[in-house]
Short mmCIF file of C-alpha atoms and ligand atoms in Angstrom, two decimals:
data_model
loop_
_atom_site.label_atom_id
_atom_site.label_comp_id
_atom_site.label_asym_id
_atom_site.label_seq_id
_atom_site.Cartn_x
_atom_site.Cartn_y
_atom_site.Cartn_z
CA UNK A 143 202.36 142.74 70.43
CA UNK A 144 204.65 140.27 68.73
CA UNK A 145 203.72 137.52 66.28
CA UNK A 146 203.72 134.83 68.96
CA UNK A 147 201.32 136.78 71.15
CA UNK A 148 199.10 137.32 68.17
CA UNK A 149 199.06 133.60 67.50
CA UNK A 150 198.14 132.83 71.09
CA UNK A 151 195.24 135.21 70.94
CA UNK A 152 194.13 134.65 67.46
CA UNK A 153 194.51 131.23 65.92
CA UNK A 154 191.25 129.86 67.18
CA UNK A 155 189.18 132.97 67.19
CA UNK A 156 187.71 133.04 63.76
CA UNK A 157 187.31 130.84 60.77
CA UNK A 158 188.52 133.55 58.47
CA UNK A 159 191.76 134.40 60.26
CA UNK A 160 194.93 132.72 59.09
CA UNK A 161 198.39 133.24 60.53
CA UNK A 162 201.68 132.11 59.11
CA UNK A 163 203.58 129.51 61.12
CA UNK A 164 206.81 130.75 62.63
CA UNK A 165 209.74 128.56 61.73
CA UNK A 166 211.97 130.08 64.39
CA UNK A 167 211.04 127.83 67.33
CA UNK A 168 214.12 126.05 68.62
CA UNK A 169 214.14 122.28 69.09
CA UNK A 170 214.38 122.77 72.88
CA UNK A 171 211.35 125.02 72.81
CA UNK A 172 209.36 122.47 70.84
CA UNK A 173 210.41 119.66 73.18
CA UNK A 174 209.45 121.60 76.24
CA UNK A 175 206.08 122.36 74.63
CA UNK A 176 205.35 118.66 74.75
CA UNK A 177 205.70 118.54 78.51
CA UNK A 178 204.07 121.92 79.18
CA UNK A 179 200.39 122.32 79.87
CA UNK A 180 198.35 122.44 76.68
CA UNK A 181 197.85 126.02 75.58
CA UNK A 182 194.57 125.21 73.80
CA UNK A 183 192.60 122.83 76.07
CA UNK A 184 189.15 121.54 75.11
CA UNK A 185 187.13 123.66 77.55
CA UNK A 186 184.20 121.25 77.68
CA UNK A 187 183.60 121.32 73.95
CA UNK A 188 184.28 118.53 71.47
CA UNK A 189 187.10 119.36 69.12
CA UNK A 190 188.13 117.49 65.98
CA UNK A 191 191.61 118.27 64.75
CA UNK A 192 192.36 117.56 61.11
CA UNK A 193 196.00 117.47 60.06
CA UNK A 194 196.20 118.48 56.39
CA UNK A 195 194.00 120.85 54.38
CA UNK A 196 194.11 118.98 51.08
CA UNK A 197 191.38 117.16 49.19
CA UNK A 198 190.70 114.75 52.07
CA UNK A 199 191.07 117.09 55.06
CA UNK A 200 188.88 119.90 53.73
CA UNK A 201 186.16 117.44 52.70
CA UNK A 202 186.11 115.87 56.17
CA UNK A 203 185.95 119.31 57.83
CA UNK A 204 182.96 120.42 55.75
CA UNK A 205 181.09 117.16 56.22
CA UNK A 206 181.54 117.06 59.98
CA UNK A 207 180.08 120.55 60.19
CA UNK A 208 177.20 119.66 57.85
CA UNK A 209 176.08 117.01 60.33
CA UNK A 210 177.15 118.47 63.68
CA UNK A 211 176.74 122.14 64.52
CA UNK A 212 178.32 121.99 67.99
CA UNK A 213 181.74 120.47 67.48
CA UNK A 214 184.76 122.67 66.89
CA UNK A 215 186.71 121.59 63.81
CA UNK A 216 190.27 122.84 63.23
CA UNK A 217 192.26 122.10 60.09
CA UNK A 218 196.05 122.57 60.22
CA UNK A 219 197.73 123.30 56.91
CA UNK A 220 201.26 124.74 56.47
CA UNK A 221 200.74 125.83 52.85
CA UNK A 222 199.02 129.17 52.49
CA UNK A 223 197.46 128.34 49.18
CA UNK A 224 195.65 125.30 47.84
CA UNK A 225 197.20 124.34 44.49
CA UNK A 226 195.60 121.30 42.90
CA UNK A 227 197.49 118.36 41.43
CA UNK A 228 194.43 117.16 39.47
CA UNK A 229 194.23 119.24 36.26
CA UNK A 230 197.90 120.30 36.60
CA UNK A 231 199.03 117.97 33.78
CA UNK A 232 196.62 119.81 31.44
CA UNK A 233 198.33 123.06 32.34
CA UNK A 234 201.81 121.54 31.83
CA UNK A 235 200.70 120.29 28.40
CA UNK A 236 199.35 123.69 27.35
CA UNK A 237 195.76 122.50 26.94
CA UNK A 238 193.75 125.41 25.60
CA UNK A 239 191.91 127.42 28.22
CA UNK A 240 193.69 125.85 31.21
CA UNK A 241 195.51 128.44 33.32
CA UNK A 242 197.40 128.25 36.61
CA UNK A 243 194.46 130.10 38.12
CA UNK A 244 192.36 126.99 37.55
CA UNK A 245 194.56 125.10 40.05
CA UNK A 246 194.41 127.67 42.85
CA UNK A 247 191.77 127.85 45.59
CA UNK A 248 191.37 129.40 49.00
CA UNK A 249 190.16 127.18 51.86
CA UNK A 250 188.94 130.28 53.68
CA UNK A 251 185.68 130.24 51.74
CA UNK A 252 184.53 126.79 52.90
CA UNK A 253 186.00 127.51 56.36
CA UNK A 254 183.82 130.56 56.69
CA UNK A 255 180.73 129.04 55.03
CA UNK A 256 180.75 125.80 57.05
CA UNK A 257 182.28 127.37 60.16
CA UNK A 258 185.48 125.46 60.71
CA UNK A 259 188.87 126.93 61.65
CA UNK A 260 191.86 126.78 59.37
CA UNK A 261 195.24 127.39 60.95
CA UNK A 262 198.28 128.02 58.77
CA UNK A 263 200.67 125.91 60.84
CA UNK A 264 202.43 122.55 60.73
CA UNK A 265 201.77 119.75 63.18
CA UNK A 266 205.07 118.38 64.44
CA UNK A 267 204.03 115.77 66.98
CA UNK A 268 201.09 113.82 68.32
CA UNK A 269 200.79 112.68 71.91
CA UNK A 270 198.09 110.05 71.64
CA UNK A 271 198.07 109.31 75.37
CA UNK A 272 197.25 112.90 76.30
CA UNK A 273 195.29 113.50 73.06
CA UNK A 274 197.40 116.55 72.27
CA UNK A 275 199.00 117.71 69.06
CA UNK A 276 201.93 120.12 68.96
CA UNK A 277 202.40 122.53 66.08
CA UNK A 278 205.34 124.82 65.32
CA UNK A 279 203.73 127.42 67.54
CA UNK A 280 201.26 125.86 69.95
CA UNK A 281 199.67 122.75 71.44
CA UNK A 282 196.03 121.70 71.19
CA UNK A 283 193.94 119.08 72.91
CA UNK A 284 191.60 117.02 70.73
CA UNK A 285 188.59 114.79 71.18
CA UNK A 286 189.16 113.08 67.82
CA UNK A 287 192.06 113.39 65.41
CA UNK A 288 192.06 112.97 61.62
CA UNK A 289 195.30 112.44 59.72
CA UNK A 290 194.91 113.63 56.13
CA UNK A 291 198.57 114.38 55.47
CA UNK A 292 198.82 113.12 51.86
CA UNK A 293 202.29 112.08 50.71
CA UNK A 294 205.94 112.99 51.21
CA UNK A 295 208.81 112.29 48.83
CA UNK A 296 211.39 109.56 49.30
CA UNK A 297 214.44 110.01 47.06
CA UNK A 298 216.44 107.31 48.88
CA UNK A 299 215.03 104.59 46.60
CA UNK A 300 216.93 106.30 43.73
CA UNK A 301 220.19 105.91 45.69
CA UNK A 302 220.32 109.63 46.58
CA UNK A 303 221.53 111.00 49.91
CA UNK A 304 219.83 114.05 51.51
CA UNK A 305 222.08 116.60 49.81
CA UNK A 306 221.64 115.01 46.38
CA UNK A 307 217.91 114.70 46.97
CA UNK A 308 217.66 118.45 47.67
CA UNK A 309 219.50 119.23 44.46
CA UNK A 310 217.33 116.89 42.36
CA UNK A 311 214.22 118.35 43.97
CA UNK A 312 215.25 121.88 43.09
CA UNK A 313 216.53 121.24 39.57
CA UNK A 314 214.04 118.63 38.39
CA UNK A 315 210.97 119.24 40.57
CA UNK A 316 208.62 116.31 40.99
CA UNK A 317 205.47 118.43 40.87
CA UNK A 318 203.69 115.71 42.71
CA UNK A 319 202.53 118.24 45.29
CA UNK A 320 200.83 121.55 44.52
CA UNK A 321 202.63 124.91 44.63
CA UNK A 322 206.02 126.18 43.56
CA UNK A 323 207.17 122.84 42.14
CA UNK A 324 204.43 123.22 39.55
CA UNK A 325 205.60 126.68 38.55
CA UNK A 326 209.15 125.42 38.06
CA UNK A 327 208.18 122.36 36.05
CA UNK A 328 206.00 124.49 33.77
CA UNK A 329 208.92 126.87 33.19
CA UNK A 330 211.27 123.96 32.43
CA UNK A 331 208.81 122.56 29.87
CA UNK A 332 208.33 125.94 28.21
CA UNK A 333 212.02 126.65 27.89
CA UNK A 334 212.92 123.15 26.65
CA UNK A 335 214.65 123.50 23.29
CA UNK A 336 214.76 119.83 22.29
CA UNK A 337 216.57 116.59 23.14
CA UNK A 338 215.68 114.06 25.84
CA UNK A 339 213.14 114.90 28.52
CA UNK A 340 212.92 112.12 31.12
CA UNK A 341 209.97 111.33 33.36
CA UNK A 342 210.55 108.81 36.15
CA UNK A 343 207.67 106.75 37.51
CA UNK A 344 207.92 106.19 41.30
CA UNK A 345 208.70 102.82 42.80
CA UNK A 346 206.15 101.32 45.21
CA UNK A 347 202.67 102.65 45.97
CA UNK A 348 202.23 106.26 44.88
CA UNK A 349 199.66 109.03 44.39
CA UNK A 350 197.56 108.97 41.22
CA UNK A 351 199.03 105.96 39.37
CA UNK A 352 198.06 107.28 35.88
CA UNK A 353 199.53 110.77 36.43
CA UNK A 354 203.12 110.21 35.17
CA UNK A 355 201.80 108.54 31.99
CA UNK A 356 199.24 111.28 31.38
CA UNK A 357 201.93 113.90 31.99
CA UNK A 358 204.23 112.20 29.46
CA UNK A 359 201.49 112.22 26.81
CA UNK A 360 200.58 115.88 27.37
CA UNK A 361 204.20 117.09 27.43
CA UNK A 362 204.85 115.11 24.24
CA UNK A 363 201.77 116.71 22.71
CA UNK A 364 203.19 120.12 23.62
CA UNK A 365 206.61 119.34 22.10
CA UNK A 366 204.92 117.92 19.00
CA UNK A 367 202.79 121.04 18.55
CA UNK A 368 205.93 123.17 18.83
CA UNK A 369 207.63 120.84 16.30
CA UNK A 370 210.59 120.34 18.63
CA UNK A 371 213.17 117.71 17.92
CA UNK A 372 212.43 116.16 21.29
CA UNK A 373 211.72 112.84 22.96
CA UNK A 374 209.94 112.14 26.24
CA UNK A 375 211.51 109.05 27.81
CA UNK A 376 209.50 107.33 30.56
CA UNK A 377 211.57 105.22 32.95
CA UNK A 378 209.24 102.81 34.72
CA UNK A 379 210.24 100.13 37.23
CA UNK A 380 207.12 98.17 36.25
CA UNK A 381 206.64 95.92 33.23
CA UNK A 382 203.75 98.09 32.00
CA UNK A 383 202.02 101.34 33.05
CA UNK A 384 200.59 101.10 36.56
CA UNK A 385 197.12 102.14 35.36
CA UNK A 386 195.14 102.14 32.09
CA UNK A 387 198.16 100.42 30.51
CA UNK A 388 196.52 99.55 27.19
CA UNK A 389 195.11 103.05 26.68
CA UNK A 390 198.42 104.78 27.41
CA UNK A 391 200.50 102.38 25.29
CA UNK A 392 198.01 102.76 22.40
CA UNK A 393 198.32 106.54 22.67
CA UNK A 394 202.13 106.41 22.77
CA UNK A 395 202.24 104.08 19.73
CA UNK A 396 199.71 105.93 17.62
CA UNK A 397 199.90 109.62 18.59
CA UNK A 398 203.51 109.96 19.72
CA UNK A 399 205.55 107.34 17.87
CA UNK A 400 208.44 109.77 17.40
CA UNK A 401 207.93 111.64 20.65
CA UNK A 402 207.59 109.07 23.44
CA UNK A 403 209.84 106.18 24.36
CA UNK A 404 208.39 103.98 27.08
CA UNK A 405 211.07 101.99 28.93
CA UNK A 406 209.54 99.39 31.29
CA UNK A 407 211.41 97.27 33.90
CA UNK A 408 213.85 100.13 34.47
CA UNK A 409 214.86 100.38 38.09
CA UNK A 410 216.81 103.58 38.87
CA UNK A 411 219.88 103.06 41.05
CA UNK A 412 221.68 106.43 40.83
CA UNK A 413 221.37 109.89 39.30
CA UNK A 414 224.50 111.85 38.39
CA UNK A 415 223.47 115.49 38.35
CA UNK A 416 226.71 116.88 36.95
CA UNK A 417 226.62 114.54 34.00
CA UNK A 418 222.81 114.60 33.77
CA UNK A 419 222.82 110.83 33.65
CA UNK A 420 220.41 108.32 35.15
CA UNK A 421 221.74 104.84 35.93
CA UNK A 422 219.27 101.98 36.08
CA UNK A 423 218.96 98.21 36.18
CA UNK A 424 217.06 96.99 33.15
CA UNK A 425 215.26 93.70 33.63
CA UNK A 426 214.89 91.58 30.50
CA UNK A 427 211.80 89.47 31.14
CA UNK A 428 212.52 87.10 28.24
CA UNK A 429 216.11 86.35 29.22
CA UNK A 430 215.35 86.78 32.93
CA UNK A 431 218.45 88.96 33.09
CA UNK A 432 219.32 92.31 34.61
CA UNK A 433 221.67 94.60 32.69
CA UNK A 434 223.15 97.89 33.89
CA UNK A 435 222.15 100.80 31.66
CA UNK A 436 222.36 104.58 31.69
CA UNK A 437 220.59 107.45 30.01
CA UNK A 438 221.84 110.99 29.41
CA UNK A 439 219.08 113.60 29.54
CA UNK A 440 218.65 117.29 28.73
CA UNK A 441 215.90 117.92 31.24
CA UNK A 442 213.81 115.78 33.53
CA UNK A 443 210.80 115.49 35.76
CA UNK A 444 212.15 113.27 38.52
CA UNK A 445 209.19 111.85 40.44
CA UNK A 446 210.52 110.00 43.50
CA UNK A 447 208.87 107.27 45.57
CA UNK A 448 206.07 108.43 47.84
CA UNK A 449 205.81 107.80 51.57
CA UNK A 450 203.51 108.70 54.44
CA UNK A 451 204.24 111.54 56.87
CA UNK A 452 206.69 110.61 59.61
CA UNK A 453 204.01 111.72 62.10
CA UNK A 454 202.41 108.29 61.68
CA UNK A 455 205.53 106.34 62.61
CA UNK A 456 206.60 108.75 65.35
CA UNK A 457 203.21 108.64 67.03
CA UNK A 458 203.22 104.84 67.02
CA UNK A 459 200.30 104.30 64.66
CA UNK A 460 200.08 100.89 62.99
CA UNK A 461 201.50 100.91 59.47
CA UNK A 462 201.48 98.65 56.43
CA UNK A 463 204.78 97.12 55.27
CA UNK A 464 205.14 100.11 52.90
CA UNK A 465 204.59 102.58 55.77
CA UNK A 466 201.04 103.78 55.01
CA UNK A 467 198.34 103.99 57.71
CA UNK A 468 196.44 100.89 58.79
CA UNK A 469 192.80 101.07 59.89
CA UNK A 470 190.16 98.70 61.29
CA UNK A 471 188.20 97.41 58.31
CA UNK A 472 185.70 98.61 57.24
CA UNK A 473 186.26 101.89 59.14
CA UNK A 474 188.73 104.78 58.92
CA UNK A 475 189.80 104.35 62.57
CA UNK A 476 193.46 103.60 63.16
CA UNK A 477 194.09 99.92 63.87
CA UNK A 478 195.55 100.81 67.27
CA UNK A 479 193.77 104.02 68.23
CA UNK A 480 189.99 104.47 68.18
CA UNK A 481 190.33 108.24 68.46
CA UNK A 482 192.50 108.64 65.38
CA UNK A 483 191.21 108.42 61.82
CA UNK A 484 193.18 108.17 58.58
CA UNK A 485 191.89 109.36 55.23
CA UNK A 486 193.17 110.21 51.75
CA UNK A 487 196.53 109.21 50.29
CA UNK A 488 197.96 108.44 53.73
CA UNK A 489 195.62 105.44 54.02
CA UNK A 490 197.20 102.07 53.18
CA UNK A 491 194.72 99.50 54.41
CA UNK A 492 192.41 99.18 51.43
CA UNK A 493 193.15 98.61 47.74
CA UNK A 494 192.03 102.18 46.99
CA UNK A 495 193.92 104.20 44.40
CA UNK A 496 195.51 107.30 45.93
CA UNK A 497 193.33 109.85 44.18
CA UNK A 498 191.58 113.13 44.92
CA UNK A 499 188.23 111.59 44.03
CA UNK A 500 188.81 108.69 46.43
CA UNK A 501 190.04 111.10 49.14
CA UNK A 502 186.92 113.23 48.61
CA UNK A 503 184.53 110.30 48.56
CA UNK A 504 186.07 108.85 51.75
CA UNK A 505 186.07 112.35 53.30
CA UNK A 506 182.32 112.73 52.81
CA UNK A 507 181.67 109.36 54.42
CA UNK A 508 184.12 109.91 57.28
CA UNK A 509 182.85 113.44 58.03
CA UNK A 510 179.34 112.13 58.59
CA UNK A 511 180.61 109.19 60.69
CA UNK A 512 182.57 111.52 62.99
CA UNK A 513 179.62 113.90 63.32
CA UNK A 514 177.32 111.00 64.24
CA UNK A 515 179.80 109.64 66.77
CA UNK A 516 180.02 113.03 68.48
CA UNK A 517 176.23 113.35 68.36
CA UNK A 518 176.20 110.04 70.32
CA UNK A 519 174.45 108.31 67.41
CA UNK A 520 175.45 105.10 65.65
CA UNK A 521 178.26 106.23 63.30
CA UNK A 522 177.15 103.55 60.81
CA UNK A 523 180.70 102.64 59.86
CA UNK A 524 180.81 100.24 56.94
CA UNK A 525 177.31 101.12 55.70
CA UNK A 526 178.53 103.20 52.73
CA UNK A 527 181.65 102.69 50.60
CA UNK A 528 183.57 105.15 48.47
CA UNK A 529 183.95 105.27 44.72
CA UNK A 530 186.46 106.71 42.31
CA UNK A 531 186.56 107.91 38.74
CA UNK A 532 189.83 108.92 37.19
CA UNK A 533 190.08 110.57 33.77
CA UNK A 534 193.43 110.85 31.98
CA UNK A 535 193.93 112.95 28.90
CA UNK A 536 196.26 111.45 26.31
CA UNK A 537 196.14 114.50 24.04
CA UNK A 538 194.82 118.07 24.15
CA UNK A 539 191.29 116.87 23.47
CA UNK A 540 190.97 113.12 24.11
CA UNK A 541 191.35 110.68 26.96
CA UNK A 542 190.70 107.39 28.73
CA UNK A 543 189.31 106.61 32.18
CA UNK A 544 188.76 104.11 34.97
CA UNK A 545 186.19 103.71 37.73
CA UNK A 546 186.53 101.99 41.12
CA UNK A 547 183.67 100.93 43.37
CA UNK A 548 184.59 99.83 46.90
CA UNK A 549 182.57 97.12 48.68
CA UNK A 550 182.84 94.78 51.63
CA UNK A 551 183.36 91.12 50.79
CA UNK A 552 181.74 88.25 52.70
CA UNK A 553 184.97 87.69 54.65
CA UNK A 554 184.75 91.30 55.93
CA UNK A 555 187.62 92.65 53.82
CA UNK A 556 187.16 95.80 51.76
CA UNK A 557 187.69 95.26 48.04
CA UNK A 558 187.44 97.32 44.89
CA UNK A 559 185.69 96.60 41.60
CA UNK A 560 187.54 98.21 38.69
CA UNK A 561 186.13 99.09 35.26
CA UNK A 562 188.42 100.35 32.51
CA UNK A 563 187.51 102.56 29.54
CA UNK A 564 190.66 102.54 27.44
CA UNK A 565 189.44 103.48 23.97
CA UNK A 566 190.76 106.97 23.30
CA UNK A 567 187.70 109.17 23.22
CA UNK A 568 187.09 112.90 22.70
CA UNK A 569 184.08 112.86 25.05
CA UNK A 570 186.48 112.13 27.93
CA UNK A 571 187.84 115.66 27.64
CA UNK A 572 184.43 117.15 28.51
CA UNK A 573 183.99 114.64 31.33
CA UNK A 574 187.40 115.62 32.75
CA UNK A 575 186.43 119.30 32.84
CA UNK A 576 183.03 118.53 34.37
CA UNK A 577 184.58 116.24 37.00
CA UNK A 578 187.15 118.84 38.04
CA UNK A 579 184.56 121.62 38.23
CA UNK A 580 182.33 119.35 40.33
CA UNK A 581 184.88 118.24 42.92
CA UNK A 582 186.42 121.68 43.40
CA UNK A 583 183.07 123.43 43.71
CA UNK A 584 181.94 120.80 46.20
CA UNK A 585 184.98 121.50 48.39
CA UNK A 586 185.49 125.25 47.89
CA UNK A 587 182.04 126.75 47.27
C1 FAD B 72 199.95 115.29 38.54
C2 FAD B 72 198.82 114.73 39.35
C3 FAD B 72 197.57 114.62 38.78
C4 FAD B 72 196.51 114.10 39.51
N1 FAD B 72 195.29 113.98 38.91
C5 FAD B 72 194.27 113.44 39.60
C6 FAD B 72 193.00 113.30 38.98
O1 FAD B 72 192.81 113.63 37.80
N2 FAD B 72 192.00 112.77 39.71
C7 FAD B 72 192.16 112.39 41.01
O2 FAD B 72 191.20 111.94 41.63
N3 FAD B 72 193.36 112.52 41.63
C8 FAD B 72 194.42 113.03 40.96
N4 FAD B 72 195.64 113.19 41.59
C9 FAD B 72 195.83 112.69 42.97
C10 FAD B 72 195.46 113.71 44.04
O3 FAD B 72 196.21 114.89 43.90
C11 FAD B 72 195.72 113.15 45.44
O4 FAD B 72 195.28 111.83 45.50
C12 FAD B 72 194.99 113.99 46.49
O5 FAD B 72 195.59 115.26 46.53
C13 FAD B 72 195.00 113.31 47.85
O6 FAD B 72 194.41 114.13 48.79
P1 FAD B 72 195.00 114.19 50.29
O7 FAD B 72 194.14 115.14 51.02
O8 FAD B 72 195.22 112.83 50.83
O9 FAD B 72 196.45 114.81 50.09
P2 FAD B 72 196.81 116.40 49.72
O10 FAD B 72 195.75 116.88 48.84
O11 FAD B 72 198.19 116.35 49.28
O12 FAD B 72 196.69 117.07 51.12
C14 FAD B 72 197.53 116.77 52.20
C15 FAD B 72 197.83 118.06 52.93
O13 FAD B 72 198.40 117.75 54.20
C16 FAD B 72 199.29 118.78 54.53
N5 FAD B 72 200.21 118.29 55.58
C17 FAD B 72 201.15 117.32 55.46
N6 FAD B 72 201.80 117.18 56.62
C18 FAD B 72 201.26 118.07 57.50
C19 FAD B 72 201.53 118.41 58.86
N7 FAD B 72 202.49 117.80 59.55
N8 FAD B 72 200.78 119.38 59.45
C20 FAD B 72 199.78 119.99 58.75
N9 FAD B 72 199.48 119.72 57.46
C21 FAD B 72 200.23 118.77 56.84
C22 FAD B 72 200.00 119.06 53.21
O14 FAD B 72 200.59 120.34 53.20
C23 FAD B 72 198.86 118.92 52.21
O15 FAD B 72 198.29 120.16 51.86
C24 FAD B 72 196.72 113.70 40.87
C25 FAD B 72 197.98 113.83 41.43
C26 FAD B 72 199.03 114.32 40.70
C27 FAD B 72 200.37 114.46 41.33
#
């Protein structure tokens, strides 16, 4: 029996069985799949398909099953390991007691405990008319579909073509997704001998707005501890950090005066890999002038712009001007398809920060709404709103944080109340650890 036969027999059989996706399917084969009969029809049972087994997708899966014991829930995830972005900056910065192991989890445990299926495969198209998704290996009918696809990278805003983008990705990994990029960035930090280490902050809306600034502080802390003759240069297109600006700038000015150089209003236009040089337009707010500047670096963490999966555009879902998913306020239902939900970083409708906590909080709410809808009960959309708390360490043992509380305004729009805690505090370190233990045990145990 070959691998394809095995997949046909096995992918849906058990929650604890995972198969690798074959990447050998030809384009013709995939195209013809779309017109073929569906190989996994519903068979008179409700089926929710969740695309993406990250913070949002796994939370939705668990919470549907907590409230509905009949529906079949299938999560599609091409990565065969869950490697967390939250907590990864602590590992990069060499915070005592934080190991790579702390970032790694297996979704098989919740899949088996809450009885949902996890299929190690990538969804390549959605036929919303027929309510069918096609993966690299199969096609599945759905009753309801959840897109929890997180983010993809967009290097084009740095003036890079596809070939250049691949090279930048490999040499200066963004580490804005979990997995091998993290291993490479860690290695690069550890072998850094001194000089200029650049971190670029993405243009436009991006995942975890404080993360590049936290990463800069923790890498600088690491270099400082090793007494390296090194400087972390942050190139930011904004006039100040995108989140917790006062707290980060205070930390840079007090703890890392000789180790961090924050360069605001710096809009990258080109990266020359051979010469290890970044070219950027520097906006002088006082003179209202743009000057062309460049910076030579020894190593870098190039974090590109973020964008939503092309599945959204290709399947004709309504998007915001920046390309993120639009939904009907105050719900998570796509603006133009009642049977499709969007959750996590892919969501662009509300002023929610793209964070694991927000993805998780929305996932809990959405899971229950979907379960109620399938139970033929009132899904109570708009009765509960998500919240967020985001801790950022600025040194090995101190940090700052922010909270967000979503609510519906009198005009029906969904807004967010923000509270900032920007005084550098040692207690925040304990809160960070407790928060991370809480969210990961809620999803994986
Ligand atoms: C360095 C860093 C630090 C962070 N720290 C924090 C923090 O302290 N607190 C916090 O709350 N947040 C933090 N975040 C943000 C957090 O990681 C994200 O907001 C969170 O992962 C979003 O969850 P998600 O499920 O939307 O996306 P992900 O967790 O990225 O999951 C999306 C999944 O979808 C899968 N997928 C994509 N396309 C397909 C497809 N076609 N078929 C099948 N599967 C697909 C992907 O493989 C991926 O696993 C941090 C982020 C970074 C980068």
